[in-house]
Tab-separated table of C-alpha atoms and ligand atoms in Angstrom:
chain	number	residue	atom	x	y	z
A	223	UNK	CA	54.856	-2.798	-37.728
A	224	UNK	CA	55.506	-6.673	-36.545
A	225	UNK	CA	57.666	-7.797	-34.647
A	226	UNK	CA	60.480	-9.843	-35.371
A	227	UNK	CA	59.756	-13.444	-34.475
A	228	UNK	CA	62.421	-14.176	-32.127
A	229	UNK	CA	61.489	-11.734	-30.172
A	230	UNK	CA	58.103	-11.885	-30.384
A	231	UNK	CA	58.582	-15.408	-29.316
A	232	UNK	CA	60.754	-14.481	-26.602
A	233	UNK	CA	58.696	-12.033	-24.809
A	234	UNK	CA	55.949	-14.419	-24.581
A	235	UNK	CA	57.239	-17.351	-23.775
A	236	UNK	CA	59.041	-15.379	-20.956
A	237	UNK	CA	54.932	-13.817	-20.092
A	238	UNK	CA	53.941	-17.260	-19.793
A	239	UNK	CA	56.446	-18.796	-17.745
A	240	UNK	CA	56.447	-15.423	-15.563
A	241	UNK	CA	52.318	-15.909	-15.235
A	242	UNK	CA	52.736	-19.276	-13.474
A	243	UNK	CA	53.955	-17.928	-10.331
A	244	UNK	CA	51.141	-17.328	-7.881
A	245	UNK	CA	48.786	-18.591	-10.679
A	246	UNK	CA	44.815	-18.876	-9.559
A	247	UNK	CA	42.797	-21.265	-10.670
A	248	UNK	CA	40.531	-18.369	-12.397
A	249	UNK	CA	43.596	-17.574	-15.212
A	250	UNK	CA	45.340	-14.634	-12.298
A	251	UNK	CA	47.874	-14.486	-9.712
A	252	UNK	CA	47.982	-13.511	-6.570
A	253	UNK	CA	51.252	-12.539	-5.730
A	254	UNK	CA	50.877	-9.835	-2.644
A	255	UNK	CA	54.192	-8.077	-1.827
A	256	UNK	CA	57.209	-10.474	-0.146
A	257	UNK	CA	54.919	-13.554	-0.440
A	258	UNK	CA	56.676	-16.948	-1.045
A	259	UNK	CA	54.828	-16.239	-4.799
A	260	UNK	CA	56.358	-12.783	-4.896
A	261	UNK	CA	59.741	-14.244	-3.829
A	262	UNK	CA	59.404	-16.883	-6.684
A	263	UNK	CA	58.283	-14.863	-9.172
A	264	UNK	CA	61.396	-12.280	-8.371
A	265	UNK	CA	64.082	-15.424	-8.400
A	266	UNK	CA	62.702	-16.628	-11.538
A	267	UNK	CA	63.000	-12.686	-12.718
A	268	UNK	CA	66.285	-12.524	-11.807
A	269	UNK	CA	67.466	-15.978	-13.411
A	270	UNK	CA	65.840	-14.460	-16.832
A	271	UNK	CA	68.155	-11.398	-16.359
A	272	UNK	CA	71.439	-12.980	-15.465
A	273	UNK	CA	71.231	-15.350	-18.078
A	274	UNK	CA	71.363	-11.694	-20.291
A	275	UNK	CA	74.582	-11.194	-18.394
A	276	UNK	CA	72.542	-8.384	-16.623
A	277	UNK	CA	73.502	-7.815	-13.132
A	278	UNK	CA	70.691	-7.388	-10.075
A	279	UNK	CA	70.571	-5.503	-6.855
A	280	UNK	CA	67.977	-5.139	-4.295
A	281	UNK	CA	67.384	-1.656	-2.117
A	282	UNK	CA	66.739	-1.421	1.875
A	283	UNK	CA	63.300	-2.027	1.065
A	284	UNK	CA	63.578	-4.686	-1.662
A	285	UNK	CA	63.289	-2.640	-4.496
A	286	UNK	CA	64.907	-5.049	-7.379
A	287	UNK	CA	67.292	-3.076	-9.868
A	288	UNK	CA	68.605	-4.943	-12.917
A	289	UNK	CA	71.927	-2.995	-14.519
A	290	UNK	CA	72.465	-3.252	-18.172
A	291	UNK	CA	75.709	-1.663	-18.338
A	292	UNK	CA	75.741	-0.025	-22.025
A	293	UNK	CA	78.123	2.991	-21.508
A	294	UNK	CA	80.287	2.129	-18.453
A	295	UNK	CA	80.387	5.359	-15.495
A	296	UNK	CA	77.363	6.767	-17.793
A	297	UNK	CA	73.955	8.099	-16.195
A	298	UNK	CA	70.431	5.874	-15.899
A	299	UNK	CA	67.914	5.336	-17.760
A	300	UNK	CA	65.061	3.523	-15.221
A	301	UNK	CA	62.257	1.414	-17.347
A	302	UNK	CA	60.063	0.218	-14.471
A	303	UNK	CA	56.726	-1.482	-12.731
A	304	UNK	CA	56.013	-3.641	-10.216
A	305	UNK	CA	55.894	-7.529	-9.774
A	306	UNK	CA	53.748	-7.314	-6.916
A	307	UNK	CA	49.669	-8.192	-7.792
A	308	UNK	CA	46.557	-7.616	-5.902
A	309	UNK	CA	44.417	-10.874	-4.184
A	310	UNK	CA	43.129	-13.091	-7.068
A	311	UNK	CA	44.410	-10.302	-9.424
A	312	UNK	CA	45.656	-10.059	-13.180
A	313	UNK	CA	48.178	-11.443	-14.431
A	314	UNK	CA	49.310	-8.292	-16.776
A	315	UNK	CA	49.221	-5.572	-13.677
A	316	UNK	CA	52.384	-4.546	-12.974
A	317	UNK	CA	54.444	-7.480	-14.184
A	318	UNK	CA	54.011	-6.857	-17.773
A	319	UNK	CA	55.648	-3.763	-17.415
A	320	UNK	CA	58.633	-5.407	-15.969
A	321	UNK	CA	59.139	-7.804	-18.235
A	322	UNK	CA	58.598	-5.446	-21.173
A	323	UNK	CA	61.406	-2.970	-19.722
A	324	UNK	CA	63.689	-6.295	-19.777
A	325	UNK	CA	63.539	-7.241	-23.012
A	326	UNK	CA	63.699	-3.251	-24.098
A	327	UNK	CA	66.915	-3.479	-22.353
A	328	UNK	CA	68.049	-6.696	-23.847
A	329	UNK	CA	66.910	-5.513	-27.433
A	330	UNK	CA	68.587	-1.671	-27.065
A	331	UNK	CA	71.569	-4.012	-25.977
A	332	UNK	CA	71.762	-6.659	-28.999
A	333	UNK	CA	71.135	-3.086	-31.204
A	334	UNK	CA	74.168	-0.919	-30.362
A	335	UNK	CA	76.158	-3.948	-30.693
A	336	UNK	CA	79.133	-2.964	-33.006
A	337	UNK	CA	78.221	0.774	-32.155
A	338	UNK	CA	80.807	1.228	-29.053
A	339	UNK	CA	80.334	5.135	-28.126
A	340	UNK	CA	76.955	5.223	-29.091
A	341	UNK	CA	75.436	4.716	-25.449
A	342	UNK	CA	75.428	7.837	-23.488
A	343	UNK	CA	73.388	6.129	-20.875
A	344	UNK	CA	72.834	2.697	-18.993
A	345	UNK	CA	69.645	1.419	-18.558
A	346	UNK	CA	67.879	-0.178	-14.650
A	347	UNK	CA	65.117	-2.176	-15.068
A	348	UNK	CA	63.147	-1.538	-11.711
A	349	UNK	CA	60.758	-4.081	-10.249
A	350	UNK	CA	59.311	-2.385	-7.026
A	351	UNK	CA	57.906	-3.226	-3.763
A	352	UNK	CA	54.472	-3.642	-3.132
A	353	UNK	CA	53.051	-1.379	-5.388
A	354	UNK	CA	49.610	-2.529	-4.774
A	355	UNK	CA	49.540	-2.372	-1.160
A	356	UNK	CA	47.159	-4.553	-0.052
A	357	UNK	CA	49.081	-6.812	2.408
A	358	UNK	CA	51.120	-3.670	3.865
A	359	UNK	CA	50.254	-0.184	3.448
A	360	UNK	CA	50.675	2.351	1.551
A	361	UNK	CA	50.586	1.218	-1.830
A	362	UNK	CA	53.737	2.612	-4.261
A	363	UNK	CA	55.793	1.697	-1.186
A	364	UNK	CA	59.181	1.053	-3.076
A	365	UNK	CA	59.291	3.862	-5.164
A	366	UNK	CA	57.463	6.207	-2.017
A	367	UNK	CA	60.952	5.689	-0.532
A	368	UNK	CA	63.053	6.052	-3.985
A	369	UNK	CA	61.535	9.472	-4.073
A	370	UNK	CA	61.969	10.543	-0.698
A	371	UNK	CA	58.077	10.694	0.109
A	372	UNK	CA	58.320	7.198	3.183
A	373	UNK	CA	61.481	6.868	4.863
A	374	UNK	CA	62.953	3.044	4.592
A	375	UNK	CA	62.310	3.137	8.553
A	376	UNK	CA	58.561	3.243	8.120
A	377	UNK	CA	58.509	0.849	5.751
A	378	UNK	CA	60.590	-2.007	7.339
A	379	UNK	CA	58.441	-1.656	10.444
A	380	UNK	CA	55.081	-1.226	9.011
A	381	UNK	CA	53.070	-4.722	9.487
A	382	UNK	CA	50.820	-6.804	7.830
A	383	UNK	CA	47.310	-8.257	9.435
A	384	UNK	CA	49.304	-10.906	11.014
A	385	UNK	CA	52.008	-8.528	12.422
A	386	UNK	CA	54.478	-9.621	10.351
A	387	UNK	CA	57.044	-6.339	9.305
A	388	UNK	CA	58.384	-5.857	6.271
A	389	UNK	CA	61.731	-6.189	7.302
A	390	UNK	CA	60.649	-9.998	8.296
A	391	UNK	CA	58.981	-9.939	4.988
A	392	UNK	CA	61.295	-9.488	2.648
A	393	UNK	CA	64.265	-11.377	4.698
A	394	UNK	CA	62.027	-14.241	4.082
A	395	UNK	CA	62.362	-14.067	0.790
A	396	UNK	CA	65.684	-12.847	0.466
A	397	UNK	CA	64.862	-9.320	-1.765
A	398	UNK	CA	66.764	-7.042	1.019
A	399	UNK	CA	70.322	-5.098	0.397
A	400	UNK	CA	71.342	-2.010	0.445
A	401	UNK	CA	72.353	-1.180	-3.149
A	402	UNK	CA	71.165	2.657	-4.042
A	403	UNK	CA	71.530	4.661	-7.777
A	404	UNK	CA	70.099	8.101	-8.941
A	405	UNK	CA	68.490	8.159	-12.388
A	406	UNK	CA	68.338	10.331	-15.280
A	407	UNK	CA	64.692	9.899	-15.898
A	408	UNK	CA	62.049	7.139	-16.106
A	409	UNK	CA	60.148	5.593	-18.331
A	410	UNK	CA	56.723	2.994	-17.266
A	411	UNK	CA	54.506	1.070	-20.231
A	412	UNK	CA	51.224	-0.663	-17.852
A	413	UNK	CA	47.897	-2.278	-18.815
A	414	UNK	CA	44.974	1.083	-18.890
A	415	UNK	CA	42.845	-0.635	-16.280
A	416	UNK	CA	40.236	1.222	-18.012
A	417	UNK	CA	38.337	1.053	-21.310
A	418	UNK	CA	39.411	3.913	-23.027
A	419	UNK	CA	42.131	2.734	-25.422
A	420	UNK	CA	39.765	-0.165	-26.508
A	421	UNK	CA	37.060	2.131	-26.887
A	422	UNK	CA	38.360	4.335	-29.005
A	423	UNK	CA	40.461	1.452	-31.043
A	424	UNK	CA	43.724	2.777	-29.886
A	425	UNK	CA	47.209	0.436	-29.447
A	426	UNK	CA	48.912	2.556	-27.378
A	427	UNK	CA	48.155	5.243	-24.311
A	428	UNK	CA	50.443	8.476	-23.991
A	429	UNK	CA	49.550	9.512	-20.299
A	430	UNK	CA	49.635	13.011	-20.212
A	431	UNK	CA	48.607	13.056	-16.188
A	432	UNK	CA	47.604	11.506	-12.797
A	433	UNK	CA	43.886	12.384	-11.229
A	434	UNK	CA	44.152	12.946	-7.672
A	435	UNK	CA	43.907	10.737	-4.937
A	436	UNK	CA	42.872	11.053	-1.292
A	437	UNK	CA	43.532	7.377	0.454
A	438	UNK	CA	41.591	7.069	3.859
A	439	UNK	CA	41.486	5.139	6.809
A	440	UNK	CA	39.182	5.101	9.282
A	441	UNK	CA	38.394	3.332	12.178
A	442	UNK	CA	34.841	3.289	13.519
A	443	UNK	CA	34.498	2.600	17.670
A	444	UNK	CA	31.081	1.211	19.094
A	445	UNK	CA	30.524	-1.018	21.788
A	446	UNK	CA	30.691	-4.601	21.916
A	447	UNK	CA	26.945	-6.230	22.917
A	448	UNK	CA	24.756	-9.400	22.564
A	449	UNK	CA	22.546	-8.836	19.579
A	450	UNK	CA	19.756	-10.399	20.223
A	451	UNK	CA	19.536	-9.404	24.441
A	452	UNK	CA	20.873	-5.589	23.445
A	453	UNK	CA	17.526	-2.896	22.461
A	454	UNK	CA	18.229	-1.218	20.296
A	455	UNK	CA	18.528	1.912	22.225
A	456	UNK	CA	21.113	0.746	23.770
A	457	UNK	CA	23.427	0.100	20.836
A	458	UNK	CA	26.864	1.978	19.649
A	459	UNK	CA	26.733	-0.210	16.561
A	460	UNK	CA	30.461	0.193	14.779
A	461	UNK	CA	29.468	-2.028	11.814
A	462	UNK	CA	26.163	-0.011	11.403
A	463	UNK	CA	28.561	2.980	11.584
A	464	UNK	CA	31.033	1.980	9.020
A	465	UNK	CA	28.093	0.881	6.562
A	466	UNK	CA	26.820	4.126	6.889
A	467	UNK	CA	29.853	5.564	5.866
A	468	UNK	CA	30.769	3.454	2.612
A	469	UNK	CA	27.222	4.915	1.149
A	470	UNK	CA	27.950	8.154	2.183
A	471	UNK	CA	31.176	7.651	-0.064
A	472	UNK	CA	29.363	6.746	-3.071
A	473	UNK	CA	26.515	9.339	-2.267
A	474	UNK	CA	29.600	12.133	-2.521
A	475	UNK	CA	30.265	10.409	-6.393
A	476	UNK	CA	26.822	11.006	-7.552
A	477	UNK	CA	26.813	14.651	-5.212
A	478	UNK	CA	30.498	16.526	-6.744
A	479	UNK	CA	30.444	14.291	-10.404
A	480	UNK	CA	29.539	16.571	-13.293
A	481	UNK	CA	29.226	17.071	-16.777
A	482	UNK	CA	33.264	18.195	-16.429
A	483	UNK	CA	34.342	16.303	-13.555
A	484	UNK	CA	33.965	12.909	-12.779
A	485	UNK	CA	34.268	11.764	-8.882
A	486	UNK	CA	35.086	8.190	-8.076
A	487	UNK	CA	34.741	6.989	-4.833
A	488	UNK	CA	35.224	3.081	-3.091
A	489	UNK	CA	35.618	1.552	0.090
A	490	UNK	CA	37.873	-1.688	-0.981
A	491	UNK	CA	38.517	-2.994	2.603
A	492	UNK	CA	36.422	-3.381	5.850
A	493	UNK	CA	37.525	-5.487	8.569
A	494	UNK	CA	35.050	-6.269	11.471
A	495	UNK	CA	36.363	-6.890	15.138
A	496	UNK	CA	35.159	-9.071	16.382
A	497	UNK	CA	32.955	-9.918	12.968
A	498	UNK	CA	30.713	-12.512	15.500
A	499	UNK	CA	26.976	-13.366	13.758
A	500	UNK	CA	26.039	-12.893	17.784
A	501	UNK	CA	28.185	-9.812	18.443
A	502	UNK	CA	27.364	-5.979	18.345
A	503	UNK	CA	31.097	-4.851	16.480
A	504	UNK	CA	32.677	-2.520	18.542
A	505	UNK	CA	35.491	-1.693	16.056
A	506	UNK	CA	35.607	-1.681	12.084
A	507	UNK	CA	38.537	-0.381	10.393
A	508	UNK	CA	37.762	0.613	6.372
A	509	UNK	CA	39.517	2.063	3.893
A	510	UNK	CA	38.346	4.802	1.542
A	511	UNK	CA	39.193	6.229	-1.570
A	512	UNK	CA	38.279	9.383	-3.200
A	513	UNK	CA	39.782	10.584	-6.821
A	514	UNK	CA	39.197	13.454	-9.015
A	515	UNK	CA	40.827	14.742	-11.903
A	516	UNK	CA	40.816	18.910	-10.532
A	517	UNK	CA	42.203	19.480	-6.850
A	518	UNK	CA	39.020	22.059	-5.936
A	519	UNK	CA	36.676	19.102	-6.411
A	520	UNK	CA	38.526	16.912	-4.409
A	521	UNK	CA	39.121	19.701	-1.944
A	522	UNK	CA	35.029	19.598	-1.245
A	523	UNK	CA	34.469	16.050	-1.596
A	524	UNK	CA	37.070	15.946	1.243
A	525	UNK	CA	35.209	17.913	3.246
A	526	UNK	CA	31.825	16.741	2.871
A	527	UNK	CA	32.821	13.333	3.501
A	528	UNK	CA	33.800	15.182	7.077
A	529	UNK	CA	30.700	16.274	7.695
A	530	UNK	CA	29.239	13.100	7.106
A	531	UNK	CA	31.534	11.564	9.119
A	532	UNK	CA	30.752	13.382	11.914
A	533	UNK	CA	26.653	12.904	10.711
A	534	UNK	CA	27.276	8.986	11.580
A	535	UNK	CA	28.751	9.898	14.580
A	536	UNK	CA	25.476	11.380	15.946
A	537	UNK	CA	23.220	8.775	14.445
A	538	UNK	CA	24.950	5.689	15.028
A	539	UNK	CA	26.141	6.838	17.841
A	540	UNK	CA	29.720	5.927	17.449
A	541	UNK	CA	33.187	7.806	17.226
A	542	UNK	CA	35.253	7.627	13.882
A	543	UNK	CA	38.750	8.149	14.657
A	544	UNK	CA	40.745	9.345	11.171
A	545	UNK	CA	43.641	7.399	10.634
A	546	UNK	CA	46.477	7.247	8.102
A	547	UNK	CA	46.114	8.857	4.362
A	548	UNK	CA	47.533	8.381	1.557
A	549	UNK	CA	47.345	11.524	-1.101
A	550	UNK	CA	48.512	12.339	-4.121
A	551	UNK	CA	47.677	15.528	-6.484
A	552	UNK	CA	46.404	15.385	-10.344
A	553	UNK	CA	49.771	16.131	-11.787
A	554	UNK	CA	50.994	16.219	-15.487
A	555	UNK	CA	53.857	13.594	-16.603
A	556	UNK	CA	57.012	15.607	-18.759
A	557	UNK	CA	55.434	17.333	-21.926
A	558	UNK	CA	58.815	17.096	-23.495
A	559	UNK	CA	58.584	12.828	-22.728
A	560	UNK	CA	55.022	13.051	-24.113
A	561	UNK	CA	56.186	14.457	-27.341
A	562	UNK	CA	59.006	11.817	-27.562
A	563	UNK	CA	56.886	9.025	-27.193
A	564	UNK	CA	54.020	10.379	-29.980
A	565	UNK	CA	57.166	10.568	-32.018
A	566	UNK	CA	58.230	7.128	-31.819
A	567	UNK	CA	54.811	5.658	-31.962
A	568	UNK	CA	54.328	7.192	-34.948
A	569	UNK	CA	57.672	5.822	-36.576
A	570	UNK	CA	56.694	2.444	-35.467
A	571	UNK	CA	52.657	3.305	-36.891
A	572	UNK	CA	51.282	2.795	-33.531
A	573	UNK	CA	47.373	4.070	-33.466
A	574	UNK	CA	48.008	6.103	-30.388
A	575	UNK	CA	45.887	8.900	-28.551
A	576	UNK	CA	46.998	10.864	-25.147
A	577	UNK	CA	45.009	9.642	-21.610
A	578	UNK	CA	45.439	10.323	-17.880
A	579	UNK	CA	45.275	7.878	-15.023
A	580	UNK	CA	43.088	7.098	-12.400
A	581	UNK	CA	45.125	4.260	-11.505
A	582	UNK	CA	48.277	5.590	-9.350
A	583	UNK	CA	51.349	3.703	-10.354
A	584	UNK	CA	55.194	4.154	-9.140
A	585	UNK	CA	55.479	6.755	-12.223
A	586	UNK	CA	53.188	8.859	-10.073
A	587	UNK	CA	56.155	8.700	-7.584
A	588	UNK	CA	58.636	9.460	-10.090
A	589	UNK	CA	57.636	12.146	-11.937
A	590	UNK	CA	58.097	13.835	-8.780
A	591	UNK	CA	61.818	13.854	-9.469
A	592	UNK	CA	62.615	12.975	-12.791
A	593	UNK	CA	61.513	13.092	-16.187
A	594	UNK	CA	58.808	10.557	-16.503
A	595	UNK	CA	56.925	8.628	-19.409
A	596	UNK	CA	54.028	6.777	-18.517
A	597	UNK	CA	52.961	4.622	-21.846
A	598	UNK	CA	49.532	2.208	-21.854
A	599	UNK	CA	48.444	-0.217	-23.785
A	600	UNK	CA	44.789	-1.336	-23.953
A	601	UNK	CA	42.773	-4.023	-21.372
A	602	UNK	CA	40.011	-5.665	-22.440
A	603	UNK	CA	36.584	-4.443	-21.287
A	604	UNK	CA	38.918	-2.107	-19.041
A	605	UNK	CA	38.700	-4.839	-16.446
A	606	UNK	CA	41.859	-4.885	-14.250
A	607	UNK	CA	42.519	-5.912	-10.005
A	608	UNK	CA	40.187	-9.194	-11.062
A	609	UNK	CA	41.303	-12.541	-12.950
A	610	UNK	CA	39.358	-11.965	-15.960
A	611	UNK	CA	42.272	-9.013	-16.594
A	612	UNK	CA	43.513	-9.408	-20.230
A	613	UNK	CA	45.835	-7.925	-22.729
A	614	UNK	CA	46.344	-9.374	-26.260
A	615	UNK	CA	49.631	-10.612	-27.270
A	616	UNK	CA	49.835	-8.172	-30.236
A	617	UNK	CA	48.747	-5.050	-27.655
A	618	UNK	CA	51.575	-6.311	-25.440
A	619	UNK	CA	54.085	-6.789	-28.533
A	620	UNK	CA	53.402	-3.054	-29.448
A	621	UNK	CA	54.242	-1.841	-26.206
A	622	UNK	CA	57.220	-3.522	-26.055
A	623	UNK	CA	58.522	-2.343	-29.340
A	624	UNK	CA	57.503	1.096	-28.582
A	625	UNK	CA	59.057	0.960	-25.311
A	626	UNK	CA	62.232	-0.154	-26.943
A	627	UNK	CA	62.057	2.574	-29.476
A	628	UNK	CA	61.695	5.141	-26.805
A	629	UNK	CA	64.418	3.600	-24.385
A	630	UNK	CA	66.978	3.283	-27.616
A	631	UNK	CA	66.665	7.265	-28.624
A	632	UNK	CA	66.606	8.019	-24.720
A	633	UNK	CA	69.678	5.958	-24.344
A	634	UNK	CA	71.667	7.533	-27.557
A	635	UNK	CA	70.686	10.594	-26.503
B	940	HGY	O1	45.723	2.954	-5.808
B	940	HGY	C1	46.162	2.761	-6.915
B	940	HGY	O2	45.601	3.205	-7.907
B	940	HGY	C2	47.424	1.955	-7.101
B	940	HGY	O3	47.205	1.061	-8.137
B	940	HGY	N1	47.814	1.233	-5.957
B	941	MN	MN1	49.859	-1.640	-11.398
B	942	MN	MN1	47.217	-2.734	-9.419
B	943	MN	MN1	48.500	0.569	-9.514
């Protein structure tokens, strides 16, 4: 199966020019939600789309919805990901997704041309907000409010470090309405961010489910002191506290992983007040993150990461105050969707095997309330979240034509 060479061209070219936004000098981007690179890389988006004739709307949180109008009053069909990237992250998270649900769109388009009545649906290309969440949390933030799970309120007022809202945000950049739609179902095609597909020698990734996620922050009190004048005896050490704690999450991956359950476990942020070389830290904020694939697991881990919490209390002699979490349950995508998809990757000969996610992704929102199809396509040496991230042109050119075989029977009905 090869694609044909206009539109192989296309969809490059368009990757290419789409990578230069935020570019790092290390081959990513780093394009963290409502950024002036985020803003850039959503004009430039929405210049590529107009010039299809396509029409685009933004949401009350800036979710970005391009219309392709194919059977006018009809239902949607929603082909989405997010623009959004991670510090001095890849340059295929997220945004390759995007761009592939464009040019299905423009390609389902240019096919039922001549075929009036054949469109029972229209198709939205969705880019969404901050789907990484580093600069504001939660991550999934656009599509937490599409589904109902964050109300817009929350959102607009949540800050970044700096204390700048999201409502000031995305004004900046000009991503703000108040357009709204329902869709008929949704379908997402994302880099695996894992090494299975390439492992195994596999194009293409069926995602038959989510693990489960518990998101945690905590803040750890002490008490600000001199360190060289302060005994030790006389320390409430937060830093030493919040060390203490991100090896006690990686002791509970070795403890609760087993021959049939794998536990991951990270601390990926850890911000030191007043982070002094001559300062006992009285405050250190982290956040922690603890996945399984089976609920029971997770369930335990949860709880012995309490008692450990309240272990470093004693010995460091600090308090660890729980605050916000972020949780979502190991949860199957549509078996129906799954079936669909095997059947049009084998039409187009697509090598294709069935994995689940660790990664959450805004399909994790929506399969909460519609039919959802979550496709993958392979990264090299699974790396993903770093610069080195990489997808080869003919792995993206597969997903593309898969997703446009999928989007075209969804869309005929
Ligand atoms: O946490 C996640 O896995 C998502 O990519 N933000
Ligand atoms: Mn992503
Ligand atoms: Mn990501
Ligand atoms: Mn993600």
């Amino acid at each position: 199966m090869s694609t044909p060479t206009h539109q192989r061209h296309s969809f490059l070219t368009d990757f290419r020019s789409m990578s230069s936004f935020g570019s790092t000098t290390g081959g990513g981007v780093d394009r963290q939600a409502a950024t002036a690179a985020d803003g850039q890389t959503r004009n430039w988006f929405r210049g590529l789309v107009e010039g299809h004739d396509f029409t685009v709307r933004y949401d009350q949180v800036g979710n970005q919805f391009t219309l392709v109008e194919l059977a006018p009053g009809a239902p949607y069909i929603a082909i989405g990901s997010h623009l959004d990237s991670q510090p001095f992250g890849g340059r295929f998270d997220g945004a390759y997704g995007v761009l592939a649900g464009a040019h299905a769109a423009m390609r389902v388009k240019e096919g039922l041309a001549g075929r009036d009545g054949a469109a029972l649906f229209n198709i939205v290309v969705v880019n969404w907000f901050n789907e990484e969440g580093c600069r504001f949390k939660p991550s999934m933030m656009g599509s937490s409010v599409f589904t109902g799970k964050l109300s817009a309120e929350q959102v607009l007022t949540t800050t970044d470090p700096r204390g700048v809202t999201v409502r000031e945000a995305l004004e900046s950049i000009g991503t703000i309405g108040d357009f709204s739609l329902d869709v008929a179902a949704y379908l997402e095609i994302h880099i695996e961010q894992g090494r299975s597909l390439e492992d195994d020698g596999l194009s293409i990734g069926l995602v038959e489910s989510t693990w489960g996620a518990n998101k945690y922050e905590f803040v750890v009190h002490g008490e600000q002191a001199h360190t060289g004048a302060t005994v030790i005896a006389d320390r409430s050490d937060a830093l030493l506290g919040a060390s203490c704690l991100v090896v006690a999450a990686r002791d509970i991956a070795n403890q609760f992983t087993t021959d049939d359950h794998m536990v991951i476990t990270s601390c990926g942020e850890f911000t030191v007040f007043p982070n002094s070389p001559v300062v006992v830290a009285n405050r250190v904020t982290l956040l922690v993150d603890v996945r399984s694939t089976d609920p029971s697991v997770l369930a335990a881990a949860d709880a012995e990461l309490h008692r450990r919490v309240n272990e470093i209390e004693e010995s460091a002699r600090v308090k660890i105050e729980r605050g916000a979490e972020h949780i979502w349950a190991a949860k199957a995508y549509d078996a129906a969707g799954l079936k669909l998809a095997a059947a049009s990757a084998e039409r187009l000969g697509l090598q294709y095997g069935t994995v689940r996610t660790r990664a959450g992704h805004d399909s994790t929102n929506m399969k909460d309330i519609v039919p959802t199809i979550m496709l993958f396509v392979p990264s090299a040496d699974g790396i993903s979240h770093n610069e080195r991230e990489f997808t080869s042109d003919e792995d993206m050119l597969a997903g593309v034509d898969l997703l446009t075989e999928l989007a075209g029977r969804l869309v005929t009905g």
